[in-house]
Coordinates of C-alpha atoms and ligand atoms in Angstrom, one line a residue:
Chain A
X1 CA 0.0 0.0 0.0
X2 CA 1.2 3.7 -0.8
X3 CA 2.7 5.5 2.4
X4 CA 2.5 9.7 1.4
X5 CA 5.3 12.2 3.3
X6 CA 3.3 15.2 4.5
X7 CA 5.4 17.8 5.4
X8 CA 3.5 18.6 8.7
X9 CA 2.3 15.1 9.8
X10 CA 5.1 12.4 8.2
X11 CA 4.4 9.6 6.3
X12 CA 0.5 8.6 6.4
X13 CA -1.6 6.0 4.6
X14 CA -2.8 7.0 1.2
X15 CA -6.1 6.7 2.4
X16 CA -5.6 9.8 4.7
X17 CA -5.0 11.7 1.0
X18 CA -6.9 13.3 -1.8
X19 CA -5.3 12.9 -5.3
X20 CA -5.1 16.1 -6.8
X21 CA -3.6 15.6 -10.3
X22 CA -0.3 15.1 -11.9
X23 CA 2.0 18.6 -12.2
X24 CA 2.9 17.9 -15.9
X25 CA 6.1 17.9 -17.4
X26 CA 7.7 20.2 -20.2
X27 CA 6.2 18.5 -23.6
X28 CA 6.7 20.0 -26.7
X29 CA 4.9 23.1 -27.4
X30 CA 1.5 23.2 -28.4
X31 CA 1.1 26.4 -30.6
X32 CA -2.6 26.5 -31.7
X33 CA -4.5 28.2 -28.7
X34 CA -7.3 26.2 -29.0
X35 CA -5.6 22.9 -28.7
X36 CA -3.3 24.4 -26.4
X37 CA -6.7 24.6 -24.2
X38 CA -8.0 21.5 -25.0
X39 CA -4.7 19.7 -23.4
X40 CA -4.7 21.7 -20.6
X41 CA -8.4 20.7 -19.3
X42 CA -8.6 17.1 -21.4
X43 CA -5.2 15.2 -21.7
X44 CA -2.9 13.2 -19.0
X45 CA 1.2 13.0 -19.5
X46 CA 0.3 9.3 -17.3
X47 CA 3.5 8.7 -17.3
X48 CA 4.7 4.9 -16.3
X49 CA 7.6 6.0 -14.1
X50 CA 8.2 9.1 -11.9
X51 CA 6.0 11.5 -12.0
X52 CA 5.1 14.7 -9.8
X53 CA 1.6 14.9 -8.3
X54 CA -0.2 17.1 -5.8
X55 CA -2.2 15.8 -2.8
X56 CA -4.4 17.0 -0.4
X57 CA -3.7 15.7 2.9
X58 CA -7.8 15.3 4.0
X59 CA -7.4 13.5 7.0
X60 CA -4.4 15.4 8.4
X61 CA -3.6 19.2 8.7
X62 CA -6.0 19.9 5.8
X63 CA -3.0 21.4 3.3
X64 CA -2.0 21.1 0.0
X65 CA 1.6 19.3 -0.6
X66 CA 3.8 17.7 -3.6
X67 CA 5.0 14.7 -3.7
X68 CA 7.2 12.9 -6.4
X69 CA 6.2 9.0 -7.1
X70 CA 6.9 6.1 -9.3
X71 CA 4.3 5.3 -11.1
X72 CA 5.5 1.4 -12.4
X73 CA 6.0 0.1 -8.5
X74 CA 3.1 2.9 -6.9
X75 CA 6.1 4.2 -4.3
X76 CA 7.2 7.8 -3.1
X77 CA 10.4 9.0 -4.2
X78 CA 12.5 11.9 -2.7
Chain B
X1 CA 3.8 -23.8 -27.4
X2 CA 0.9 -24.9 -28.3
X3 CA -1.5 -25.8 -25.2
X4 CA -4.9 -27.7 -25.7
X5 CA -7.5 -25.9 -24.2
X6 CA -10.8 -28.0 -24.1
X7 CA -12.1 -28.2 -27.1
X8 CA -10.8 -25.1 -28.4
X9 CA -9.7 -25.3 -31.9
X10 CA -5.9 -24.9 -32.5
X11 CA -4.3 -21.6 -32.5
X12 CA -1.5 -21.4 -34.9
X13 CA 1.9 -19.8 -34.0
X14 CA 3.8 -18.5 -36.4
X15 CA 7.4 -18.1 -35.6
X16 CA 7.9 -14.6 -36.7
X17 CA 5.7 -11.8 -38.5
X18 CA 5.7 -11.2 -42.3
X19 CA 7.4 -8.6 -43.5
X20 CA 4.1 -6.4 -43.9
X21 CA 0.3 -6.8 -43.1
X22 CA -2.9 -4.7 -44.6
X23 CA -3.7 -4.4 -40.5
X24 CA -1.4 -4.5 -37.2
X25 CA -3.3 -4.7 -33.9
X26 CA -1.2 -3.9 -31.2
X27 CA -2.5 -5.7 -28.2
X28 CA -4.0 -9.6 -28.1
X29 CA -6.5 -8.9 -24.8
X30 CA -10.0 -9.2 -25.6
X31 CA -10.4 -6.2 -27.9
X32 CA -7.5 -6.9 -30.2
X33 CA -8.6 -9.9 -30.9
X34 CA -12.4 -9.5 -31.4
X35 CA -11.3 -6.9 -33.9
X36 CA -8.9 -9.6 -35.7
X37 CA -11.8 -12.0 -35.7
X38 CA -14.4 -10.0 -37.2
X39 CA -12.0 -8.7 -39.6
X40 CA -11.6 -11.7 -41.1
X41 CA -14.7 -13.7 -40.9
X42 CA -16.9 -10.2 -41.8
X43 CA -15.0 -8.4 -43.7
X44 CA -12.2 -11.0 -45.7
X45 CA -9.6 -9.2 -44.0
X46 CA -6.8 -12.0 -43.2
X47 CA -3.6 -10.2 -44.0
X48 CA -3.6 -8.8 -40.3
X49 CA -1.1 -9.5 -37.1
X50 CA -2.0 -9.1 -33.4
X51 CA 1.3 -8.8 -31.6
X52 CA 1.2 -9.4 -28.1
X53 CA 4.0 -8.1 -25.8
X54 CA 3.6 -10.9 -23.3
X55 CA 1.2 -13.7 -24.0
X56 CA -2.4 -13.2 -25.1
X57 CA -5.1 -12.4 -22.5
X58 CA -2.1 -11.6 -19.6
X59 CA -3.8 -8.2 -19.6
X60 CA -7.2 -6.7 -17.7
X61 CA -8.9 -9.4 -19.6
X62 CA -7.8 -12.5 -18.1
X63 CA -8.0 -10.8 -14.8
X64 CA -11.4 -9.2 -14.7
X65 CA -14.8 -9.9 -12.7
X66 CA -16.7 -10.8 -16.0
X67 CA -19.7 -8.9 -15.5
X68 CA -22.4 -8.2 -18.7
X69 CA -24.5 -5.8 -18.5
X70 CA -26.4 -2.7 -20.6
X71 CA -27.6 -0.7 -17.6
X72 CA -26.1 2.3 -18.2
X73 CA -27.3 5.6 -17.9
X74 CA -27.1 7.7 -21.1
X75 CA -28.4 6.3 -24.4
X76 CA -25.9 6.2 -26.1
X77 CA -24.1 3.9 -24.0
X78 CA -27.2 1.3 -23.3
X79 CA -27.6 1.1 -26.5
X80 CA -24.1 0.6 -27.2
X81 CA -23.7 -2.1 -24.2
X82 CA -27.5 -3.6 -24.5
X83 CA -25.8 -5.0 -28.2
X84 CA -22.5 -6.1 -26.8
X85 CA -25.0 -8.2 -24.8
X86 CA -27.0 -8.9 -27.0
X87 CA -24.2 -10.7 -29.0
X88 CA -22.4 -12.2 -25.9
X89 CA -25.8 -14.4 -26.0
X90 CA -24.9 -16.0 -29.2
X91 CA -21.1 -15.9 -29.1
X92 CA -20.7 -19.5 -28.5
X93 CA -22.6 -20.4 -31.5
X94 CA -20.8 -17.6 -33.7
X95 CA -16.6 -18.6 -32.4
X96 CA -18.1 -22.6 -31.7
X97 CA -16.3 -22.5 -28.7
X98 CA -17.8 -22.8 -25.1
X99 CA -18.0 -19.7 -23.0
X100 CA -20.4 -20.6 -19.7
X101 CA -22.5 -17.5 -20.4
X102 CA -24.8 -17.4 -17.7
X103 CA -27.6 -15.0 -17.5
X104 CA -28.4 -14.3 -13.5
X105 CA -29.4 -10.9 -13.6
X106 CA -27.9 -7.7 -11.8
X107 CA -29.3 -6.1 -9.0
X108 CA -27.9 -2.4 -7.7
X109 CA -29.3 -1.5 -4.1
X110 CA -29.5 1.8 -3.3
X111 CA -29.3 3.1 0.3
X112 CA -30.2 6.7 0.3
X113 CA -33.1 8.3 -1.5
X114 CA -30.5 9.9 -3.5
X115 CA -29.2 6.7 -4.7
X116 CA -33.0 5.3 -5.1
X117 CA -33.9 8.5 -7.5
X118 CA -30.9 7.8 -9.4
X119 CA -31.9 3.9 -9.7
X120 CA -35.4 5.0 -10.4
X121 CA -34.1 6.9 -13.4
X122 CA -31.6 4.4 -14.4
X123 CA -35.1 2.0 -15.1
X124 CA -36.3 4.6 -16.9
X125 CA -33.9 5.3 -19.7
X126 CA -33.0 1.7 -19.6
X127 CA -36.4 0.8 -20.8
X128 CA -36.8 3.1 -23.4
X129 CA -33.5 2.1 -24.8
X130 CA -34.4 -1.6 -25.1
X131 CA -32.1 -2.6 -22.0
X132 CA -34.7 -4.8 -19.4
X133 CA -34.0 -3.0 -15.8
X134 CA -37.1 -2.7 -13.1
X135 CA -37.1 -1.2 -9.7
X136 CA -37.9 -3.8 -6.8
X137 CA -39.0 -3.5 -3.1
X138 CA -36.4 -4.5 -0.3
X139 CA -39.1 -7.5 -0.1
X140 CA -38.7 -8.4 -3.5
X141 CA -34.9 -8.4 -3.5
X142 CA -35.1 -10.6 -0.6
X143 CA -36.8 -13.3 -2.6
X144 CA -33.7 -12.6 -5.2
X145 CA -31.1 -13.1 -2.7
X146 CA -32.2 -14.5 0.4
X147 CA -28.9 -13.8 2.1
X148 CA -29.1 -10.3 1.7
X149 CA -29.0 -8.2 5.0
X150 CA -31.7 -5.7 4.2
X151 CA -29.9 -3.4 7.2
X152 CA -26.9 -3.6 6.1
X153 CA -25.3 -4.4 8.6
X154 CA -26.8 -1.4 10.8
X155 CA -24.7 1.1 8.3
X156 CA -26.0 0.9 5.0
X157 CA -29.9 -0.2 5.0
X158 CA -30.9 -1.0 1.7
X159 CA -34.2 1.2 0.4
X160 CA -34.5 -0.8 -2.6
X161 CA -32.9 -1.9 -6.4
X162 CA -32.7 -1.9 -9.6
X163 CA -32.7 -5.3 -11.0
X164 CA -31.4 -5.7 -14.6
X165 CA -33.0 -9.3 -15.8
X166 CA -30.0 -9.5 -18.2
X167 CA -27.3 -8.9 -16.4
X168 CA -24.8 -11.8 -17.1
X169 CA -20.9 -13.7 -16.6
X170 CA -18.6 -15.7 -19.0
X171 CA -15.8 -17.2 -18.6
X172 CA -13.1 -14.5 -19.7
X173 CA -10.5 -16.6 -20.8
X174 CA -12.4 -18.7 -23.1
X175 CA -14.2 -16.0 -25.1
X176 CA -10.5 -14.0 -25.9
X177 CA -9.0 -17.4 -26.8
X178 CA -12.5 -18.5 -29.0
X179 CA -11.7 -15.2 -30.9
X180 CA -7.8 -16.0 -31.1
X181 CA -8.8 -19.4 -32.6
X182 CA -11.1 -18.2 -35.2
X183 CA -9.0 -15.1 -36.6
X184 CA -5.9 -17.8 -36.4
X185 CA -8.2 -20.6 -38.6
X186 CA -8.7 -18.0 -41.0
X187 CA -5.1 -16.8 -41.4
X188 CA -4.6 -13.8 -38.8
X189 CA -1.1 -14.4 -37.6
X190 CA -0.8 -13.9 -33.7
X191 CA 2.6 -13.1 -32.2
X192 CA 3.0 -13.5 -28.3
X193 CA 6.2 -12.0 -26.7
X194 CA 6.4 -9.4 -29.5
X195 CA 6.2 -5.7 -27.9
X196 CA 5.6 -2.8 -30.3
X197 CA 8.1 -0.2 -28.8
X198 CA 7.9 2.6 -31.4
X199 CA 5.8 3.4 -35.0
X200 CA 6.8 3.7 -38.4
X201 CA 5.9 7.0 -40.3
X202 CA 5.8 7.7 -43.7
X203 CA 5.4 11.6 -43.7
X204 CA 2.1 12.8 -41.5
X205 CA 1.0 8.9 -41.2
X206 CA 1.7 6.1 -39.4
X207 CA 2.9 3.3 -41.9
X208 CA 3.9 -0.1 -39.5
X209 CA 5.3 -0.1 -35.9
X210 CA 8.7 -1.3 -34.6
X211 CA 9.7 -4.5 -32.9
X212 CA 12.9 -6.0 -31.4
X213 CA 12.7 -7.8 -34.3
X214 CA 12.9 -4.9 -36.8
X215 CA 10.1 -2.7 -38.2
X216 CA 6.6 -4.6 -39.4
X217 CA 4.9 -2.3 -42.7
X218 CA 1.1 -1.8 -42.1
X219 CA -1.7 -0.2 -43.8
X220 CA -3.4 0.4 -40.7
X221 CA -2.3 0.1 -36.7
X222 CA -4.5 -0.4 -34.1
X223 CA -4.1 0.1 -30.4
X224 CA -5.7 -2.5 -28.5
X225 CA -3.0 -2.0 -25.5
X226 CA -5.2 -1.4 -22.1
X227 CA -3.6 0.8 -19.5
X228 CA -0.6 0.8 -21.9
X229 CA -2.2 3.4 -24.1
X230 CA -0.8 6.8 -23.4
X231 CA 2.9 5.5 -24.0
X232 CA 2.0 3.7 -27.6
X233 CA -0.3 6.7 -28.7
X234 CA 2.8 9.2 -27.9
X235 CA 5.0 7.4 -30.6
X236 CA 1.9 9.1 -32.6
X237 CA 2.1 12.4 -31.4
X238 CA -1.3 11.6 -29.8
X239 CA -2.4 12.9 -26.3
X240 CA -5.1 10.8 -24.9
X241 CA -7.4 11.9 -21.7
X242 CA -6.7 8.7 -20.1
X243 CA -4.8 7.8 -16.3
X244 CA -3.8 4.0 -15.8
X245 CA -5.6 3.3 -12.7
X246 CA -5.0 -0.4 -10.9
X247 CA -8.1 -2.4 -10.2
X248 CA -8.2 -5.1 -7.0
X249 CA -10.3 -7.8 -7.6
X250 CA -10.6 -11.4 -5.1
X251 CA -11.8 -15.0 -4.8
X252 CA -13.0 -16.9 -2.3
X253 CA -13.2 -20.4 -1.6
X254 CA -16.4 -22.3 -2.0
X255 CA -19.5 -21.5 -1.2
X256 CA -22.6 -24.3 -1.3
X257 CA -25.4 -22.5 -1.8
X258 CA -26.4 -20.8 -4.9
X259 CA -26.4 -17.1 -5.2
X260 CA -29.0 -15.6 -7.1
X261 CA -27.9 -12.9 -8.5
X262 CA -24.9 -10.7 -9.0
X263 CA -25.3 -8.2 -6.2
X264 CA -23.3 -4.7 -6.5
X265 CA -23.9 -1.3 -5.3
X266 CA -23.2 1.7 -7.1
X267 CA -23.6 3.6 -4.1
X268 CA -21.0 1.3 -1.9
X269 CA -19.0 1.0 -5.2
X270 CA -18.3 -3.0 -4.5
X271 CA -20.0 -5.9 -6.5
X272 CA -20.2 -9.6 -6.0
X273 CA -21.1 -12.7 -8.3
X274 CA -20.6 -16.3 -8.0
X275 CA -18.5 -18.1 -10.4
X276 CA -19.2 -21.7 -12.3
X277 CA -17.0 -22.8 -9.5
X278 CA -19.2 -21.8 -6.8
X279 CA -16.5 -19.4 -5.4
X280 CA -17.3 -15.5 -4.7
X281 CA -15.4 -13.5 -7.0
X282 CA -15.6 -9.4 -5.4
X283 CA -14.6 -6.7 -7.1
X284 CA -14.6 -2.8 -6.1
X285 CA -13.0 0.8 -6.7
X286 CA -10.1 1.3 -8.6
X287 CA -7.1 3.3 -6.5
X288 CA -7.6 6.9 -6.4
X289 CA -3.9 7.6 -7.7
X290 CA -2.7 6.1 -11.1
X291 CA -0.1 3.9 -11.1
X292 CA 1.0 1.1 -13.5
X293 CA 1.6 -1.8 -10.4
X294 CA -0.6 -5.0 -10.9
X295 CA 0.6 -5.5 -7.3
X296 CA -2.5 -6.3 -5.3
X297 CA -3.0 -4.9 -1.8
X298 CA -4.1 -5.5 1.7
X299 CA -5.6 -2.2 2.5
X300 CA -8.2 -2.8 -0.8
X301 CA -8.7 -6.1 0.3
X302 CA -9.7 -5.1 3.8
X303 CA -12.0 -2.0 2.1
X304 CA -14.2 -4.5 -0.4
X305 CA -14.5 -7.3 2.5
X306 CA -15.9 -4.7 4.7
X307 CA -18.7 -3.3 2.8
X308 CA -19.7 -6.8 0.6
X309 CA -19.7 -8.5 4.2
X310 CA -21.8 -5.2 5.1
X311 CA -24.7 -6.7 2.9
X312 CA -23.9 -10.8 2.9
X313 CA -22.9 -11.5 6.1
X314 CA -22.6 -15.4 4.8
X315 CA -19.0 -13.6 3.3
X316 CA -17.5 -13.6 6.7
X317 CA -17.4 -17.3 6.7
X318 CA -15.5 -17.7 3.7
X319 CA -11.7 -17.6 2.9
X320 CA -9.8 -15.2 0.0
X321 CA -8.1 -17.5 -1.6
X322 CA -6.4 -15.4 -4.4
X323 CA -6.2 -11.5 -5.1
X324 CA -5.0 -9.9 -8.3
X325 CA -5.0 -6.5 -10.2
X326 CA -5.0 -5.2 -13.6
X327 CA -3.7 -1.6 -14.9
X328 CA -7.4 0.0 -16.7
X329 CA -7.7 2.7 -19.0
X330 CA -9.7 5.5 -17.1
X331 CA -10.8 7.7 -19.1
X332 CA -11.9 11.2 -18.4
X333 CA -16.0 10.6 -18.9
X334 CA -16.0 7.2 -18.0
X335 CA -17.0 6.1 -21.3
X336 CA -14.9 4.3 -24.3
X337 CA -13.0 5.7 -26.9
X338 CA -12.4 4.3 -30.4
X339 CA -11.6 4.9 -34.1
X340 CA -9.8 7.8 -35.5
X341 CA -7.2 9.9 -33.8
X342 CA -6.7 12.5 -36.3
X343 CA -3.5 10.7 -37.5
X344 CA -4.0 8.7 -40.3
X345 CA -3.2 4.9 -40.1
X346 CA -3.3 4.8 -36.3
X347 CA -6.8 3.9 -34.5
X348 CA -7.3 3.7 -31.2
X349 CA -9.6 1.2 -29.0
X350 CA -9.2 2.4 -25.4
X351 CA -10.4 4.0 -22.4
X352 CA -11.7 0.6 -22.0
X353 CA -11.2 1.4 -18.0
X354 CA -12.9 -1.5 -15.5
X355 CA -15.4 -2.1 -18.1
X356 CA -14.8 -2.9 -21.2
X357 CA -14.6 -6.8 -20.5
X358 CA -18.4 -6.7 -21.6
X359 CA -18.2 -4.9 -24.5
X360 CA -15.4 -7.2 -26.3
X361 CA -18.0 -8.6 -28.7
X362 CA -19.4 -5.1 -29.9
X363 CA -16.4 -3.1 -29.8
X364 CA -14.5 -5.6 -32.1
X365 CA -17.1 -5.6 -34.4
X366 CA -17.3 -2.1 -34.5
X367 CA -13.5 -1.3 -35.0
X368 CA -13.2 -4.1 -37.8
X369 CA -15.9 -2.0 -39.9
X370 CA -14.3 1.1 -39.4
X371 CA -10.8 -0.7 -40.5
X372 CA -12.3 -2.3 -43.4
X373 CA -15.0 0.6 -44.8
X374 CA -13.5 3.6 -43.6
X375 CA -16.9 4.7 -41.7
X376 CA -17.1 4.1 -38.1
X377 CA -21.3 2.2 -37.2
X378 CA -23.3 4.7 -35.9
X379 CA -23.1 2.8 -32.7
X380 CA -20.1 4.1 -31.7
X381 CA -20.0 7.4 -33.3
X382 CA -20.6 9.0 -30.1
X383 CA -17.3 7.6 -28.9
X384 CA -15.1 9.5 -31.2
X385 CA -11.8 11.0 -29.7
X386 CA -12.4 14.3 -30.7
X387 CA -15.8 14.6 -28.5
X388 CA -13.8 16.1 -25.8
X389 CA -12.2 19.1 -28.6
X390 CA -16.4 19.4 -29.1
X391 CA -17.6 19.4 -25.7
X392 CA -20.0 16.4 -26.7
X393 CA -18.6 13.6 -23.6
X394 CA -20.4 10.4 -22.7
X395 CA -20.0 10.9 -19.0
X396 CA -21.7 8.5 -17.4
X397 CA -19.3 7.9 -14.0
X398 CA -22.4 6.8 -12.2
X399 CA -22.8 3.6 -14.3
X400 CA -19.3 2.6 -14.6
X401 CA -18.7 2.2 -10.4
X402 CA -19.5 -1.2 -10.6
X403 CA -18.3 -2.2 -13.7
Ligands
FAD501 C1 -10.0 -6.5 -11.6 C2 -10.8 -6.1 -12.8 C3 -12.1 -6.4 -12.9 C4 -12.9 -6.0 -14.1 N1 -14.2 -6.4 -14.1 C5 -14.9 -6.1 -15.3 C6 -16.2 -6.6 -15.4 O1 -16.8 -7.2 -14.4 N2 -16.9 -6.3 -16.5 C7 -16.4 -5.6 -17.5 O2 -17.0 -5.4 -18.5 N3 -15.1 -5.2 -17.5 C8 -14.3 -5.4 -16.4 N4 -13.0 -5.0 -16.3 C9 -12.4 -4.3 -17.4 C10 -12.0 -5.2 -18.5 O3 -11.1 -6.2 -18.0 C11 -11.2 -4.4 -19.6 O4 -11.8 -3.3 -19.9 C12 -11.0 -5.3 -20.9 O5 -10.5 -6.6 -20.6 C13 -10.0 -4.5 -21.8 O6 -9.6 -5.4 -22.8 P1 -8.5 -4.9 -23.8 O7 -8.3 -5.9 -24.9 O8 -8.7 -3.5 -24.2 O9 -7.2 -4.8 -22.9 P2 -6.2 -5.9 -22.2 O10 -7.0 -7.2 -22.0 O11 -5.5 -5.3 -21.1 O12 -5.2 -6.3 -23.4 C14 -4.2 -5.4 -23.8 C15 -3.0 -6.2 -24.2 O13 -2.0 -5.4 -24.8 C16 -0.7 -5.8 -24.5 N5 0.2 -4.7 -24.7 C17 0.4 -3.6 -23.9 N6 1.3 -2.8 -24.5 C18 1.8 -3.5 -25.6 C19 2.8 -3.2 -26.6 N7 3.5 -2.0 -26.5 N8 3.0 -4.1 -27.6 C20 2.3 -5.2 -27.7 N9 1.3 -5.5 -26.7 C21 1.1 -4.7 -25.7 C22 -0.9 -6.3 -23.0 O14 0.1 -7.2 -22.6 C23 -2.3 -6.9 -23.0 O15 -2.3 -8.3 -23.2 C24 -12.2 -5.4 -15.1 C25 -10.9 -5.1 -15.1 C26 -10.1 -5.5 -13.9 C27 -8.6 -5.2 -13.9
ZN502 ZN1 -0.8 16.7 6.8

C-alpha cells in the first residue's frame, strides 16, 4: 500500500489523502491556442515512471503538498 | 507452445511476423482480438497480425470480474452495451467455442433516496433504450437473494434496487482465446512476446510499428493495448485523456449455496457474483492515484470485504483465496473511446477502463468495420476521440462504479 510524506504530519496511509492531479512535465509546445486549451483541461502525460503529483492531505492538517512517485511500483520518491 | 485448451480449436503460432500486413493490432486482450476476428470472418480481411508483448489475454482481460451488462445511464451507451450483450448471447454459436454465459441478472441496491432517485431513473432510460431493468421492493430483493442483509449491517440499510434481468458472466479466458482461434483458422497471424516499442511513419501517417525484431509495414495500426495506451499513442504524437488506474479484484473459496444474482452497489461501489465454480469472485473501486503496479494490496482487500460483508454476512465465513490487479484505462468521462485519432493509419480502442470486458463482442465488431469501410457504425459514433475538442462527452461515472 502507498505511504505519502506530508510535510507537517510524516508519512501517512494514502487513504488519509486526496489525489489532486499530476504537475505535468515540459512537452513539446503546443502552438494552436485552442488545442493548447484542450490539453490543458482534457489530456494526462500518465506517465509509467516518476511523476510529480499534488495531494491534499484530507485527514491530516487539511494542506496542499507535492510529492514525487513512481508510477510502475506505486512508491514515493525523494 | 501450443497448449490444448478443451475443445478449443488450435491456434496457430507462427514463428515470426511477415514482413508487412494490410492491419497490425497492437494488443491480443480481448479487444485486439475480437477486432482480428471479425475482420476476417466479416469483412475477408486476413492479411492482419495481433502482436502481443507478453502472451495473449495476460492483460485486464484474463483478470477481470466478467460482468455483462447494458444498464447504463445515457443512451448512447445502453444502447451501445445492450448490443455487446446482445451478441455475448450468441457468441458460442458464432466462435463454436464454449464460453459458460450465464444470464443471472444484476441487482444495484441503493441506500439513500438519492441513490434510489438515481436507480429509479436508471429503469427509466433503460427501458426506453431496449435494455430490461425494473425497480424492486427490499421484499422483492429478498426473494432474489435470500442472504441479503436488508440493514446492512446497521450502516447501510438498503431502500431498494434496480434489478437488470440480463445482467450476465462468461468465462473470460475462453471467449479472448474462441476469438484468437477463429482469426488464427482463417489466417490472422498472432505473435506472443512481440512488444511494439515505437511506429513507423511515412510523412504525416503512421505506416507499421517497430519490434525488437525490426520494423513490421502496415496499412493500418491499431491500439488494443489497455492501461498501456498513453505511452503507444505518444509514438503518434497523440495525447489521450486517459490515467492508468489499478483495479483489485478477489476469490474466495467455495460456497454451497447458490447465489441468485450478481449483487453490487453503485452507491457502496463494491460488487459480488458467484462463479461456475461456486466461489465468490468481489470486485470494487479502482485506486484513487494512477499507477501502473498489478501488485494487489491488503488495504483494498480489507476496504471491499468490509462493505460486501456489510450486505452478505454469509462472506465472513468464507476464505480469500487469491487476489490480483489489472492496470485499466480511465478515461476522463467514464465512457470508451475508439476509431480515429486525427492521424491517419493509427486507431485507437481504449479508455476501455474497468469495463470494457463486456463490450469485447461489440467493440471488435465495430473497429473491424471502421478498419475495413472507412466509416465508423453509428453505434459508436458518439465515442469519437475528438468529443472532448467538441464538448459532446459520454459521462456516465455513475454507471461505470460497478463495472
Ligand atoms: C480486476 C478487474 C475487474 C474487471 N471487471 C470487469 C467486469 O466485471 N466487467 C467488464 O465489462 N469489465 C471489467 N473489467 C475491465 C476489462 O477487464 C477491460 O476493460 C478489458 O479486458 C479490456 O480489454 P483490452 O483488450 O482493451 O485490454 P487488455 O486485456 O488489457 O489487453 C491489452 C494487451 O495489450 C498488451 N500490450 C500492452 N502494451 C503493448 C505493446 N506495446 N505491444 C504489444 N502488446 C502490448 C498487453 O500485454 C495486453 O495483453 C475489469 C478489469 C479489472 C482489472
Ligand atoms: Zn498533513
Amino acid at each position: 500500500m502507498l505511504w505519502l510524506t506530508c510535510p507537517n504530519c510524516g508519512r501517512r496511509p494514502v487513504e488519509e489523502f486526496v489525489f489532486g492531479g499530476e504537475v505535468r512535465a515540459e512537452s513539446d509546445p503546443i502552438l494552436e491556442p485552442d488545442e493548447q486549451d484542450i490539453d490543458l483541461v482534457w489530456m494526462f502525460d500518465n506517465p509509467d515512471g516518476l511523476t510529480t503529483e499534488r495531494w491534499f492531505h484530507v485527514a491530516g492538517c487539511g494542506r496542499w503538498t507535492t510529492i514525487r512517485r513512481d508510477t510502475s511500483i506505486d512508491v514515493e520518491v525523494s | 507452445m501450443s497448449v490444448p485448451v478443451d475443445s478449443l480449436p488450435p491456434i496457430r503460432w507462427p514463428d515470426r511476423p511477415r514482413s508487412s500486413y494490410d492491419v497490425v493490432i497492437v494488443g491480443g486482450g480481448g479487444h485486439g482480438l475480437s477486432t482480428a476476428y471479425y475482420l476476417a470472418t466479416r469483412h475477408q480481411l486476413t492479411n492482419v497480425a495481433v502482436l502481443e508483448a507478453d502472451y495473449i489475454v495476460s492483460g485486464n482481460t484474463g483478470r477481470n470480474t466478467t460482468i455483462i451488462r447494458a444498464n447504463y445511464g445515457l443512451p448512447e451507451a445502453i444502447r451501445f452495451y445492450q448490443h455487446s450483450l446482445e451478441m455475448y448471447r450468441d457468441l458460442e454459436q458464432e466462435i463454436g467455442a464454449a464460453i459458460l454465459h450465464q444470464t443471472r441478472g444484476i441487482v444495484w441496491t441503493a441506500h439513500t433516496e438519492t441513490a434510489m432517485r438515481t436507480e429509479r431513473a436508471r429503469c427509466l432510460v433503460n427501458t426506453a433504450c431496449g435494455a430490461r431493468t425494473v425497480m424492486i421492493s427490499p421484499a422483492e430483493l429478498k426473494d432474489v437473494v435470500p442472504q441479503i442483509d436488508l440493514a446492512g449491517g446497521g450502516r447501510y440499510p438498503v431502500l431498494g434496487a434496480s434489478h437488470h434481468l440480463d445482467g450476465a458472466t462468461a468465462r473470460h479466458d475462453r471467449v479472448a482465446w474462441g476469438y484468437a482461434a477463429g482469426a488464427s483458422q482463417r489466417g490472422v497471424d498472432i505473435l506472443q512476446h512481440t512488444p511494439v516499442t515505437g511506429l513507423v511513419h511515412a510523412g504525416d501517417r503512421v505506416a507499421g510499428v517497430q519490434t525488437p525484431g525490426g520494423p513490421i509495414a502496415a496499412g493500418v495500426v491499431l491500439s488494443a493495448v489497455g492501461g498501456r495506451v498513453t505511452a503507444l499513442a505518444a509514438h503518434a504524437g497523440v495525447r489521450l485523456p486517459i490515467r492508468t488506474h489499478p483495479l483489485h479484484a478477489f476469490v474466495t473459496n467455495n460456497y454451497a449455496q447458490e447465489l441468485g444474482s450478481i449483487v453490487a452497489s453503485t452507491e457502496l461501489v463494491c460488487y459480488v457474483s458467484q462463479t461456475e465454480r461456486g466461489q465468490m469472485l468481489i470486485g470494487a473501486e479502482f485506486d484513487a492515484q494512477p499507477s501502473y503496479s498489478r501488485q494487489s494490496s491488503f488495504s483494498a482487500l480489507r476496504a471491499y470485504a468490509y462493505k460486501m460483508t456489510k450486505l452478505l454476512p454469509f462472506l465472513r465465513e468464507l476464505r480469500i483465496l487469491r487476489s490480483w490487479a489489472g492496470i485499466c484505462d480511465i478515461s476522463t468521462d467514464f465512457s470508451p473511446i475508439m476509431g480515429e485519432t486525427g492521424v491517419d493509419g493509427f486507431l485507437v480502442t481504449t479508455g476501455w477502463g474497468t469495463w470494457g470486458f463486456k463490450a469485447i463482442p461489440a467493440g471488435g465488431e465495430a473497429m473491424a468495420e471502421l478498419i475495413a469501410t472507412g466509416r465508423a457504425p453509428a453505434l459508436i459514433e458518439p465515442f469519437r476521440l475528438d468529443r472532448f475538442a467538441r464538448d459532446h462527452l459520454v459521462a456516465d461515472h455513475g454507471s461505470a462504479g460497478t463495472r
